[in-house]
Coordinates of C-alpha atoms and ligand atoms in Angstrom, one line a residue:
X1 CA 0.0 0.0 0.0
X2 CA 1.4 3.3 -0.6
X3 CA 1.3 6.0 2.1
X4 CA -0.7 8.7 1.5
X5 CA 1.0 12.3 0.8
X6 CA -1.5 13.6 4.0
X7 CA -3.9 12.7 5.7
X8 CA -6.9 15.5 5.1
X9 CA -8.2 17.2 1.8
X10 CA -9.4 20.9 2.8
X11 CA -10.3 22.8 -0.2
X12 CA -8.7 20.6 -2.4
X13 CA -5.4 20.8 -0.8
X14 CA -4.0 17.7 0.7
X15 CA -2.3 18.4 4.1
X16 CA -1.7 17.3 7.6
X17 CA -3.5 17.8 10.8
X18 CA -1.9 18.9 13.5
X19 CA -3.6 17.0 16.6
X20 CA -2.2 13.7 18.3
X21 CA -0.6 11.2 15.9
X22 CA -2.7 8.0 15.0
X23 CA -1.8 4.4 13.2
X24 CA -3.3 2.8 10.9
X25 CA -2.3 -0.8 11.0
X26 CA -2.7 -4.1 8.6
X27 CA -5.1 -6.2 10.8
X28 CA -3.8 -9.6 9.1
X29 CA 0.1 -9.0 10.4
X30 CA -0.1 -6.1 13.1
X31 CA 1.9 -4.1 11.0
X32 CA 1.8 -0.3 11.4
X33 CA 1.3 0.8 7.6
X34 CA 1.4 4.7 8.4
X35 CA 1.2 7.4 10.9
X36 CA -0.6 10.3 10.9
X37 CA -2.3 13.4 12.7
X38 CA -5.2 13.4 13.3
X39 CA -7.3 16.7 12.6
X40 CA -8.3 19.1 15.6
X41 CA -11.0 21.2 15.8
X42 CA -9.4 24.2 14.4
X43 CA -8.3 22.1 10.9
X44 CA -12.3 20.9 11.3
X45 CA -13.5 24.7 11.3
X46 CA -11.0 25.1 8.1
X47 CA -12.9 22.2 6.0
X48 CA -16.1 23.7 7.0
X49 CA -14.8 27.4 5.4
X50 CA -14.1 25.4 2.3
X51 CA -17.3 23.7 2.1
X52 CA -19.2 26.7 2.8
X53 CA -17.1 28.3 0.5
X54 CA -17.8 26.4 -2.6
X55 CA -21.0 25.4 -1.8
X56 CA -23.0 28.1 -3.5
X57 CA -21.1 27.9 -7.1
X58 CA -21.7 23.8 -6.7
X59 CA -25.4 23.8 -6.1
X60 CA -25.6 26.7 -9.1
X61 CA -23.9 24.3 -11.4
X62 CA -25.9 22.2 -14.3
X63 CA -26.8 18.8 -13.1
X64 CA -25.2 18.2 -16.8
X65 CA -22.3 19.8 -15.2
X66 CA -22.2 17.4 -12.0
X67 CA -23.3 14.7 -14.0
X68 CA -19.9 15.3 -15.8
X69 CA -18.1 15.7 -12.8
X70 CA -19.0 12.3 -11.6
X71 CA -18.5 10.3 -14.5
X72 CA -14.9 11.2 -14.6
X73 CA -14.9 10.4 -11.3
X74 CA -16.0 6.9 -12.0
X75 CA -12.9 6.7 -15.0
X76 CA -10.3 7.9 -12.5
X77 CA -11.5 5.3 -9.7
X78 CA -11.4 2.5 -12.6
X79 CA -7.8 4.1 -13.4
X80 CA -6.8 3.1 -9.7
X81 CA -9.0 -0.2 -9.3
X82 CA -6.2 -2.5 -8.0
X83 CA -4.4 0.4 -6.2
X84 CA -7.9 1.3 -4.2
X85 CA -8.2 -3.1 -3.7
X86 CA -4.4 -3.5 -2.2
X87 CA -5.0 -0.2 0.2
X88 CA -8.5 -1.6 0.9
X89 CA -6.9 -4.8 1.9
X90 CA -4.1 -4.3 3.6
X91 CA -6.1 -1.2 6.2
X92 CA -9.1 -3.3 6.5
X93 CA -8.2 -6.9 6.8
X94 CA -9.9 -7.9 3.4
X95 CA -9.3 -10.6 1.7
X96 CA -8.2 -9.1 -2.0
X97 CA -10.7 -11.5 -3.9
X98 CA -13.2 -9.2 -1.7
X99 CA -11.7 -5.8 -2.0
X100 CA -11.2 -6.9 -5.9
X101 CA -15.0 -8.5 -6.7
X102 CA -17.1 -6.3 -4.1
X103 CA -15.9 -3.3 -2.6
X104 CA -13.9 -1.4 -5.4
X105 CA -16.1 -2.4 -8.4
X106 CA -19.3 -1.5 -6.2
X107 CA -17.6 1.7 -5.0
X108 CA -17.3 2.6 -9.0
X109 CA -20.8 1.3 -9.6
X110 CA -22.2 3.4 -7.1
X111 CA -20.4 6.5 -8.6
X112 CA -21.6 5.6 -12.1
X113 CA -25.1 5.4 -10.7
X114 CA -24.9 8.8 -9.3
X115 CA -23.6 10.6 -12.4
X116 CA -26.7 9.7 -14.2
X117 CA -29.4 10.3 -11.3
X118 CA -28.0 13.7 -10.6
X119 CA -29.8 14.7 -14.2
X120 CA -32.9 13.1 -12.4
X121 CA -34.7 15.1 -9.9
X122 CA -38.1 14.4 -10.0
X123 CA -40.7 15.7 -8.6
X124 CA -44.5 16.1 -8.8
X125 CA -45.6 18.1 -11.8
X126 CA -46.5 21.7 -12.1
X127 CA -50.1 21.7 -11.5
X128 CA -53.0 24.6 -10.2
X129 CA -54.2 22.9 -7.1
X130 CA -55.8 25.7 -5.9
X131 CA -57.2 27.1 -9.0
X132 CA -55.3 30.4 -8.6
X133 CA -51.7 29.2 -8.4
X134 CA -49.4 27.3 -10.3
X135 CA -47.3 25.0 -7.8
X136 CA -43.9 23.9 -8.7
X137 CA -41.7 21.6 -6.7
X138 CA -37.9 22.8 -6.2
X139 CA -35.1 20.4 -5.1
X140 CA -32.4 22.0 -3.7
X141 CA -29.2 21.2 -2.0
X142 CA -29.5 21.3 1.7
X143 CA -25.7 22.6 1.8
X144 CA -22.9 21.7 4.0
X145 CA -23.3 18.1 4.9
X146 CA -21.2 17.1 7.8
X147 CA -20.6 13.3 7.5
X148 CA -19.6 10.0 9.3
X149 CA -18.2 6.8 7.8
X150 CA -17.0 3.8 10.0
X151 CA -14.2 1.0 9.1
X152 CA -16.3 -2.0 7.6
X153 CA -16.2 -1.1 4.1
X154 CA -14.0 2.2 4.0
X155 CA -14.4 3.2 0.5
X156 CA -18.1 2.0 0.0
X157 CA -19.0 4.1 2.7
X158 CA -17.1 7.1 1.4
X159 CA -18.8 6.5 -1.9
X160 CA -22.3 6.3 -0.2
X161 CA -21.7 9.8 1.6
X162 CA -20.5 11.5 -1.0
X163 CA -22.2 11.1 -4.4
X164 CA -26.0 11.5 -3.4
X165 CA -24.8 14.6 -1.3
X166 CA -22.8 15.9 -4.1
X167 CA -25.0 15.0 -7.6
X168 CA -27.5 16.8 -5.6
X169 CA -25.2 20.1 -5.3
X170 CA -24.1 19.9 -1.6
X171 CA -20.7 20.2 -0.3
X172 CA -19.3 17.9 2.1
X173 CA -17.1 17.0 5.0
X174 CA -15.9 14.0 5.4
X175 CA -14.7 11.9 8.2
X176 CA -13.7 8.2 7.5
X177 CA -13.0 5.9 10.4
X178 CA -9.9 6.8 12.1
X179 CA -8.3 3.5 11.4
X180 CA -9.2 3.4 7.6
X181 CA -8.7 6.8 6.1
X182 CA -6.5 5.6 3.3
X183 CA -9.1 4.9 0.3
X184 CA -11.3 7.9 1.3
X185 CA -8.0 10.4 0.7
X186 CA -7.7 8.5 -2.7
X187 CA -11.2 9.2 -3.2
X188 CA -10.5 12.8 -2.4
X189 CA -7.4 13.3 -4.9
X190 CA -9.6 11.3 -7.3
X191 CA -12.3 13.7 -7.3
X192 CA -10.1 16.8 -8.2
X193 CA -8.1 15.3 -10.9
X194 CA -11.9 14.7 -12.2
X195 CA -12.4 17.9 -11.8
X196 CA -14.5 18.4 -8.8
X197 CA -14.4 22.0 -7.5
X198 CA -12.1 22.6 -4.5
X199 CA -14.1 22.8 -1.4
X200 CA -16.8 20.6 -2.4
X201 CA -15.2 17.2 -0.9
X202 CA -13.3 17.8 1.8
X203 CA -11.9 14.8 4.0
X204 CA -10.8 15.1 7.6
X205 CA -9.4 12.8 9.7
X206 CA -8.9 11.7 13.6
X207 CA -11.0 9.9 16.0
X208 CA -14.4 10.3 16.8
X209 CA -14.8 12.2 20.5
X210 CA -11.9 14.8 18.7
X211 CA -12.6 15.3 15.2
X212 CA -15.4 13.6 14.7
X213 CA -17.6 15.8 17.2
X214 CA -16.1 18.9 16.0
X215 CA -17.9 18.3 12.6
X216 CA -21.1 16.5 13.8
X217 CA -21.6 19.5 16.9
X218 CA -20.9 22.4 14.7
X219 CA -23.7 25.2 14.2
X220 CA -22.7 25.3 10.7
X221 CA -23.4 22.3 9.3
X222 CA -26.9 21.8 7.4
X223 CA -27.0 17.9 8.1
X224 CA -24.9 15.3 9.6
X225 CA -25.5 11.5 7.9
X226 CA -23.2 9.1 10.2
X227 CA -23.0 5.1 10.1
X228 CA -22.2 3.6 12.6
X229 CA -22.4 1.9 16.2
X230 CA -25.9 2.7 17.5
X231 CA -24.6 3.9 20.8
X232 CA -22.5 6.8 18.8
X233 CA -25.5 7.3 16.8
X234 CA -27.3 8.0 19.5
X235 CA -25.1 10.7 20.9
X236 CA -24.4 12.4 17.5
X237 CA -28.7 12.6 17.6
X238 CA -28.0 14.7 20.8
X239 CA -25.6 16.8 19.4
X240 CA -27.9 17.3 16.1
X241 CA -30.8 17.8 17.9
X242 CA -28.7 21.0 20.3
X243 CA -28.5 22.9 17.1
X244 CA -31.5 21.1 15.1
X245 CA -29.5 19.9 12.1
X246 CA -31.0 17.7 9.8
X247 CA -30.3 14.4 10.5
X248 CA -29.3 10.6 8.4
X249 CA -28.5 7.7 10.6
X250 CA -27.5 3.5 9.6
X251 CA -26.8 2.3 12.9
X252 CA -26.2 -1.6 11.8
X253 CA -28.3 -4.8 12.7
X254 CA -28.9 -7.7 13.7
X255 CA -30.5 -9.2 10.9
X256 CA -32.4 -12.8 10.9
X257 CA -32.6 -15.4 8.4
X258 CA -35.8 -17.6 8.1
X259 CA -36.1 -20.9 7.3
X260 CA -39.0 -22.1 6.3
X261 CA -40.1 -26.3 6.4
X262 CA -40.3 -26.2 2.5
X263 CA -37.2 -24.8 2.0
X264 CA -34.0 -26.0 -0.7
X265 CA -32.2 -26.6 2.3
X266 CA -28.7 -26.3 0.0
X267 CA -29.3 -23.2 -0.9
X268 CA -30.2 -22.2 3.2
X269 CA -27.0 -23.4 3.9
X270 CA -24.7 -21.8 1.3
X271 CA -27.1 -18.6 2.0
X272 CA -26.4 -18.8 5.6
X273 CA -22.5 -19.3 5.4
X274 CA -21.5 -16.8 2.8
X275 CA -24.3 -14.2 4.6
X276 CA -22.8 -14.6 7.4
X277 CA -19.3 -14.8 6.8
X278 CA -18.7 -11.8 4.2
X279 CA -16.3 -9.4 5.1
X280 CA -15.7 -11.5 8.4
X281 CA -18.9 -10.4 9.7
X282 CA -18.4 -6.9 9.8
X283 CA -21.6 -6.0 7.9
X284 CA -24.4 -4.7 9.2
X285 CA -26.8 -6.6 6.9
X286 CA -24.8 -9.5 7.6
X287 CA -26.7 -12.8 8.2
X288 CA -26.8 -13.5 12.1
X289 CA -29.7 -15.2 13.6
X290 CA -31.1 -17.8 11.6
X291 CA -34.3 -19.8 13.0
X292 CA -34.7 -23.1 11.2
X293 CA -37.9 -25.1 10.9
X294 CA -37.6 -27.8 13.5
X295 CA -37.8 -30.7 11.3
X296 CA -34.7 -29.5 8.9
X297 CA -32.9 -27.8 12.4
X298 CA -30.3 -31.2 12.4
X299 CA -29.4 -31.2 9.0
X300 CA -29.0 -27.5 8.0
X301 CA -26.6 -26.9 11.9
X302 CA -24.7 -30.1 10.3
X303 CA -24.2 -28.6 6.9
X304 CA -23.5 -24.9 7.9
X305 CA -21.0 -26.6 9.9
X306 CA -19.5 -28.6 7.5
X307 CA -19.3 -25.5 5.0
X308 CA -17.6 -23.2 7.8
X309 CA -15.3 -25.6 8.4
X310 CA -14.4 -25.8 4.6
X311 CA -13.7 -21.7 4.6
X312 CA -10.1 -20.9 4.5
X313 CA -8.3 -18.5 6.4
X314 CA -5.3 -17.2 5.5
X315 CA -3.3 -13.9 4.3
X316 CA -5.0 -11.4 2.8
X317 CA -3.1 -10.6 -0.1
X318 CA -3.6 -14.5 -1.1
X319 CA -5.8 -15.0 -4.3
X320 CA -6.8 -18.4 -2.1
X321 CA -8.3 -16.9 1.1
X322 CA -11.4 -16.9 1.8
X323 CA -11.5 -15.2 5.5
X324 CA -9.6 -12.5 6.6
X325 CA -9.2 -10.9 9.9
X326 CA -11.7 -8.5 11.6
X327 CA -10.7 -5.2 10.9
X328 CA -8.9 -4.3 14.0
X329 CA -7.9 -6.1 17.2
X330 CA -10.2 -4.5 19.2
X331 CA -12.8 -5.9 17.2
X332 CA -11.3 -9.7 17.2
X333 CA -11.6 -8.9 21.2
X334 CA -14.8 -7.7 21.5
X335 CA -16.4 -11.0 18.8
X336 CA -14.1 -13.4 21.2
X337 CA -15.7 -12.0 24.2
X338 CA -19.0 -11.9 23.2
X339 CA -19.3 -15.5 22.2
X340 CA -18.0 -16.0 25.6
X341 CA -20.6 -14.5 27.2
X342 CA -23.0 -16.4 25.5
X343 CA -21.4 -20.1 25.7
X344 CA -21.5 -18.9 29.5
X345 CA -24.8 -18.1 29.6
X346 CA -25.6 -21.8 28.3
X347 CA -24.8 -21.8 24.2
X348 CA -22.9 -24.2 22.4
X349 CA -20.6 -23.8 19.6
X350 CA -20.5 -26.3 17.3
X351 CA -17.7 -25.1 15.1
X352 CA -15.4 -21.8 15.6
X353 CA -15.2 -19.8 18.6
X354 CA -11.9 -19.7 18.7
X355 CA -8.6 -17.4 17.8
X356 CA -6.5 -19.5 15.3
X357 CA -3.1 -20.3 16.5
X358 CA 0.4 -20.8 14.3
X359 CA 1.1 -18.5 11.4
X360 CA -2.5 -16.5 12.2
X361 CA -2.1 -15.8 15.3
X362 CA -0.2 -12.5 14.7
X363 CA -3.3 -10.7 12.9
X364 CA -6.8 -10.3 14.3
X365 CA -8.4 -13.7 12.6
X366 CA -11.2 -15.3 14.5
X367 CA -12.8 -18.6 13.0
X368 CA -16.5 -18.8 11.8
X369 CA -18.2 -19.6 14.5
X370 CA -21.6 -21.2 15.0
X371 CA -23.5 -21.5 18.0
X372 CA -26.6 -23.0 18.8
X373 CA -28.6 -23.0 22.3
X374 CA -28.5 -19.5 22.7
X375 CA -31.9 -17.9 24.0
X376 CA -33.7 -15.5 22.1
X377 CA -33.3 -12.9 25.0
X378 CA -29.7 -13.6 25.4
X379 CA -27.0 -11.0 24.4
X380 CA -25.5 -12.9 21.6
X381 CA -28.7 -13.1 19.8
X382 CA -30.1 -9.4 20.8
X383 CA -26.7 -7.4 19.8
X384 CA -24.5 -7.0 16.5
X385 CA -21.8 -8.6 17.4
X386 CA -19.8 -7.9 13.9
X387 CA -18.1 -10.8 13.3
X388 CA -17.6 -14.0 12.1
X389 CA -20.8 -15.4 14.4
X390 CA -24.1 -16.7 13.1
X391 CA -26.6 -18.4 16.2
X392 CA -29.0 -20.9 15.2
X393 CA -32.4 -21.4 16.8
X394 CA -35.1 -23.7 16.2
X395 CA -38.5 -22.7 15.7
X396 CA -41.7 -24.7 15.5
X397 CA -44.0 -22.7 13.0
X398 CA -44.2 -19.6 10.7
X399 CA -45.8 -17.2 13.0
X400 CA -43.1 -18.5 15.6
X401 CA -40.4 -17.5 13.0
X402 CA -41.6 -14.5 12.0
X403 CA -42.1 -13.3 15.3
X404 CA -38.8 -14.0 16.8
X405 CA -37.2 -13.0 13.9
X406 CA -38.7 -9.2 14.8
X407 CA -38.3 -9.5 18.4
X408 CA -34.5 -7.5 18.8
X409 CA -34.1 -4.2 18.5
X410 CA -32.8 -3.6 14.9
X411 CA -34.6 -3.4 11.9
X412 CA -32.0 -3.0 8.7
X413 CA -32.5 -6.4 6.6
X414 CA -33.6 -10.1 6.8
X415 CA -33.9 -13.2 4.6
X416 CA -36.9 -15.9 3.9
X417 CA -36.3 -18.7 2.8
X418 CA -38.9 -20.9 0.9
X419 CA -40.0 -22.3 -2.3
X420 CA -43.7 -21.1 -1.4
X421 CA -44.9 -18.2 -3.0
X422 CA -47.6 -17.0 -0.3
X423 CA -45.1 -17.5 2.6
X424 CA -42.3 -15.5 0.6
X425 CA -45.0 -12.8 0.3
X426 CA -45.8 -13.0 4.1
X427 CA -42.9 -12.6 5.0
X428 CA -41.9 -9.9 2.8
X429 CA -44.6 -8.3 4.6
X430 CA -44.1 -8.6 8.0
X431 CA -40.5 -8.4 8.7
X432 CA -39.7 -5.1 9.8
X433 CA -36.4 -4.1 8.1
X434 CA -35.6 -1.7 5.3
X435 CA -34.0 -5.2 3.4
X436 CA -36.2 -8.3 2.8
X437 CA -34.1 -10.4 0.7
X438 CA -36.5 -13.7 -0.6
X439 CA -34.1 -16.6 -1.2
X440 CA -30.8 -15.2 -0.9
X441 CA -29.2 -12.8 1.6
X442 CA -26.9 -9.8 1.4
X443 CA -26.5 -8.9 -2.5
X444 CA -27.3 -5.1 -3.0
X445 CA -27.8 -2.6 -6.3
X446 CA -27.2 0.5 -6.7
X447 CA -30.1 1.5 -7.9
X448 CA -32.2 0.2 -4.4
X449 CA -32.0 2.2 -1.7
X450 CA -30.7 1.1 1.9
X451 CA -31.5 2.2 5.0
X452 CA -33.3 0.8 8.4
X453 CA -36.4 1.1 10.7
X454 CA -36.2 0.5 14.3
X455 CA -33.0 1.0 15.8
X456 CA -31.2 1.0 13.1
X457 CA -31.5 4.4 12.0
X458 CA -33.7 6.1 9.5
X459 CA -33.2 7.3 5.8
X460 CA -31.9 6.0 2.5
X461 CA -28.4 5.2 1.4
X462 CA -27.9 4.4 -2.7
X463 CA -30.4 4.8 -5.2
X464 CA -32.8 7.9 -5.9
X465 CA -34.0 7.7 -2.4
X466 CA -31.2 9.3 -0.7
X467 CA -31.9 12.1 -2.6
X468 CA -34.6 12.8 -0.1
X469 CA -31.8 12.9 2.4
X470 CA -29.5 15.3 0.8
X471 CA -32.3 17.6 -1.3
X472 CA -35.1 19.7 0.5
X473 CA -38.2 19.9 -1.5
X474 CA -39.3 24.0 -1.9
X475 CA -43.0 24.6 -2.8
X476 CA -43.3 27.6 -5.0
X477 CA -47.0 29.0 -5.7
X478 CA -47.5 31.4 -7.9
X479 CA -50.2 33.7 -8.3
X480 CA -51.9 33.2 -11.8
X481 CA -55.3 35.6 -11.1
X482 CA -53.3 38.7 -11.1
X483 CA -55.5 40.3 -8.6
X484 CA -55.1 42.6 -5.8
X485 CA -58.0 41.5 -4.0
X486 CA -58.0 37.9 -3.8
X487 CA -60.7 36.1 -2.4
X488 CA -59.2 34.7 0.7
X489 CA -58.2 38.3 2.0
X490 CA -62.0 38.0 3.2
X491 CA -60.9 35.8 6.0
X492 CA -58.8 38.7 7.4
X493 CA -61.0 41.7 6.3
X494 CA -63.4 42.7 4.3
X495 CA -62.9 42.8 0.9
X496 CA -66.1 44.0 -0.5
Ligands
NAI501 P1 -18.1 3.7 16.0 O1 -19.6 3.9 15.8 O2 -17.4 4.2 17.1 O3 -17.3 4.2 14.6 C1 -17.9 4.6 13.5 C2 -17.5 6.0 13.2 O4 -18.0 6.9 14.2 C3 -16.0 6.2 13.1 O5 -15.6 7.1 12.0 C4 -15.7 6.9 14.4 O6 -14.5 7.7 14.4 C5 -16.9 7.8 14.6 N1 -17.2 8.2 16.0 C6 -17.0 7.5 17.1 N2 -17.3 8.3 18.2 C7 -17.8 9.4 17.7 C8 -18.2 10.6 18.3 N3 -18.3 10.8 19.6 N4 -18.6 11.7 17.5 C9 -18.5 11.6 16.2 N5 -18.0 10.5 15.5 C10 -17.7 9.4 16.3 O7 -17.9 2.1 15.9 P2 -16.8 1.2 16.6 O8 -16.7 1.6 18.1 O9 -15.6 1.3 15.8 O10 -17.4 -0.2 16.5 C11 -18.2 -0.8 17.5 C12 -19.4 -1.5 17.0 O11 -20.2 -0.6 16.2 C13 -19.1 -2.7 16.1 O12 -18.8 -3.8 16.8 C14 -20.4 -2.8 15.3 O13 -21.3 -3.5 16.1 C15 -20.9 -1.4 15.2 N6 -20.6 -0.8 13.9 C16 -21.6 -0.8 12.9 C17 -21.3 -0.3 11.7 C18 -22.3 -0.3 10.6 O14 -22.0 -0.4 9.4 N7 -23.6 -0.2 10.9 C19 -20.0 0.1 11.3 C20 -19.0 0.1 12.4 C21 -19.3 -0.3 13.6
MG502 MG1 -16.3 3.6 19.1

């Protein structure tokens, strides 16, 4: 990986902060890949200037122009494909066949997406609803969008922050994870030799309680979008709600996966293994409580089993690897200890749950892990755990599935899994998540919005929806009578 030349982009200049130094290390060896400062609150102010700055000429420009803009963008990422796939790697644990298949060419997707919605800003069409107007809808920019990204997929997230805000003629600051800044800078420096204006994507950098707050609690931001942990979520809410900025929060899940008695029990296993597994885990529509119809519960804990065992760990930059690390230690030590607490409390795992020893031991790997045994109230199957973990329950009918299936606190996506038409519909219908998938579990499109109910947050990232995040809709009546006295003056005086 090479070292970035700084570590913040302020209008369009890439330079160093000046607060206390931070690492960013390779998850799979322990190795510190680079050193940097992390921003402070005065650098934070200085991104905010530039955003603030270039805001007004960016939301004046064409959406031909920023369509422009964006589709260079998406030339100059595909320039630096393998560059932006060995940085993703080596910062955040990935296995490259991920970073390679997934994250980069979905990044680039995602762009390409957002180059041709920003010339498509619909609204409702001019009409006289009142008989003595014409209404017209205006979508404009909300302005400077202050916003949050966490470590799981660095330069996915960056690319979900940025484009909808910017095709939609905001400017933004950015602050990636403080352990994965590397793909958002390149994201940055991308975006100007495309020929985004200085000041309209700016990138700071530093931990969350520093820099972070400093962004999220200014007065001068128009919106702050954050994912995240829910418990951060929850206090960047409070600090939003101090100085009643708009708010977008994806706050991760804790999503189930249904099995139903008619099922292609195959494809439940190979659905429950790679939905659970993908990038070790660490994603918050990952695949993590699945409740199995009684009478298939044997067979599908015996093949998931079998099919965890058969996933290969290994270094990341290996073609062959199927599992890489988590994305920090901290994380490795949080999944261990969770899956503690729950084989304490009276689980059983029936493959995993361990740190591997030998040649992995010096990087954060964890095995897949399955556990079964586990009460529905219990901690392991009520909390993300982000990792390699997936609890199995048994359940005795549909209503019984659906219902514990919707009984945690989350509400980002879940899976059914059928070959009956009705229940598919059912339970498209009744589980509460901003993601049903029907016989499979995880894939996502650009053009689709994501985005959870419950405590997983509330608005859209991707697709045309998150345009209601980053646009406010104007109403603009005018007059068409051309009269002074208009007949609803008579409600305040008398007209005649
Ligand atoms: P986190 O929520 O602390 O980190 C996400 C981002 O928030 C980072 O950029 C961080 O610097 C920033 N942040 C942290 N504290 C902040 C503050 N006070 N003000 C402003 N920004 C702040 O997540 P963490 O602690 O790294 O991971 C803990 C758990 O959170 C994970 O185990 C997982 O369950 C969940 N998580 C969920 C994600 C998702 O995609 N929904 C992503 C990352 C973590
Ligand atoms: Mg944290």
């Amino acid at each position: 990986m090479q070292r970035p030349a700084g570590s913040h982009v302020i209008a369009g200049v890439l330079g160093s902060g000046t607060g206390p130094e931070q690492q960013v290390v390779d998850p799979s060896t322990g190795d510190t890949l680079w050193t940097y400062r992390a921003d402070t609150p005065e650098d934070v102010e200085r991104a905010i200037d530039a955003a603030t700055a270039a805001g007004t000429g960016w939301a004046g420009a064409t959406p031909a122009e920023r369509s422009t803009v964006c589709q260079r963008l998406a030339a100059e990422l595909e320039g630096i494909a393998e560059d932006l796939a060995q940085a993703e790697t080596a910062q955040a644990g990935k296995p490259i066949r991920l970073s390679r298949g997934f994250d980069v060419p979905g990044s680039i997707d995602n762009v390409a997406f957002f180059a041709g919605a920003a010339r498509r800003l619909d609204g409702m069409a001019a009409a006289e609803w009142s008989g003595t107007h014409t209404s017209t809808i205006r979508r404009e920019p909300v302005g400077v969008v202050g916003s949050i990204a966490p470590w799981n997929y660095p330069l996915q997230m960056a690319v979900w922050k940025t484009l909808p805000a910017i095709a939609a003629g905001n400017a933004i600051v950015l602050k990636p994870a403080e352990s994965t800044p590397v793909t958002t800078l390149m994201l940055a420096e991308a975006a100007s030799r495309a020929g985004l204006p200085d000041g309209v994507l700016n990138v700071v950098n530093g931990p969350g309680p520093l820099t972070g707050e400093a962004l999220v609690g200014s007065p001068r931001i128009a919106m702050t979008s954050f994912t995240g942990s829910t418990a951060v979520g929850r206090h960047i809410a409070a600090l939003a709600a101090a100085n009643g900025t708009r708010l977008h929060l994806e706050l991760g899940g804790k999503a189930p996966f249904v099995v139903f008695d008619d099922v292609d029990l195959d494809a439940a296993v190979r659905g429950a293994v790679a939905g659970s597994l993908i990038n070790a885990g660490q994603d918050c529509t990952a695949a993590t409580r699945a409740y199995v119809h009684r009478s298939l519960f044997d067979d599908f804990v015996s093949g998931v089993a079998d099919l965890m065992r058969s996933v290969r760990l290994g270094p990341t930059r290996d073609e062959d690897t199927d599992l890489g690390p988590l994305a920090s230690f901290r994380q490795r030590d949080k999944v261990a200890a969770m899956v503690e607490r729950a084989v304490r409390d009276g689980a059983k795992v029936v493959t995993g749950g361990r740190i591997p020893a030998g040649a992995l031991a010096v990087g954060a790997y964890y095995e897949p892990t399955l556990v079964v045994g586990a009460d529905q109230g219990s901690e392991i199957v009520q909390d993300e755990v982000f990792g390699p973990v997936l609890a199995v329950l048994p359940v005795d009918s549909d209503d019984e599935a659906l219902a514990l299936a919707n009984d945690v606190p989350y509400g980002l996506a879940a899976s059914a899994w059928t070959r009956g038409v009705f229940r598919a519909q059912r339970a498209s219908r009744e589980l509460v998540a901003g993601t049903v998938w029907i016989n499979d579990h995880i894939p996502i499109v650009s053009e689709m919005p994501h985005g959870g109910a419950k405590g997983s947050g509330y608005g859209k990232d991707m697709s045309a929806y998150s345009f209601d995040e980053y646009t406010q809709v104007k109403h603009v009546a005018s007059d068409i009578t051309g009269l002074a006295r208009k007949e609803w003056h008579d409600t305040v005086f008398r007209t005649r």
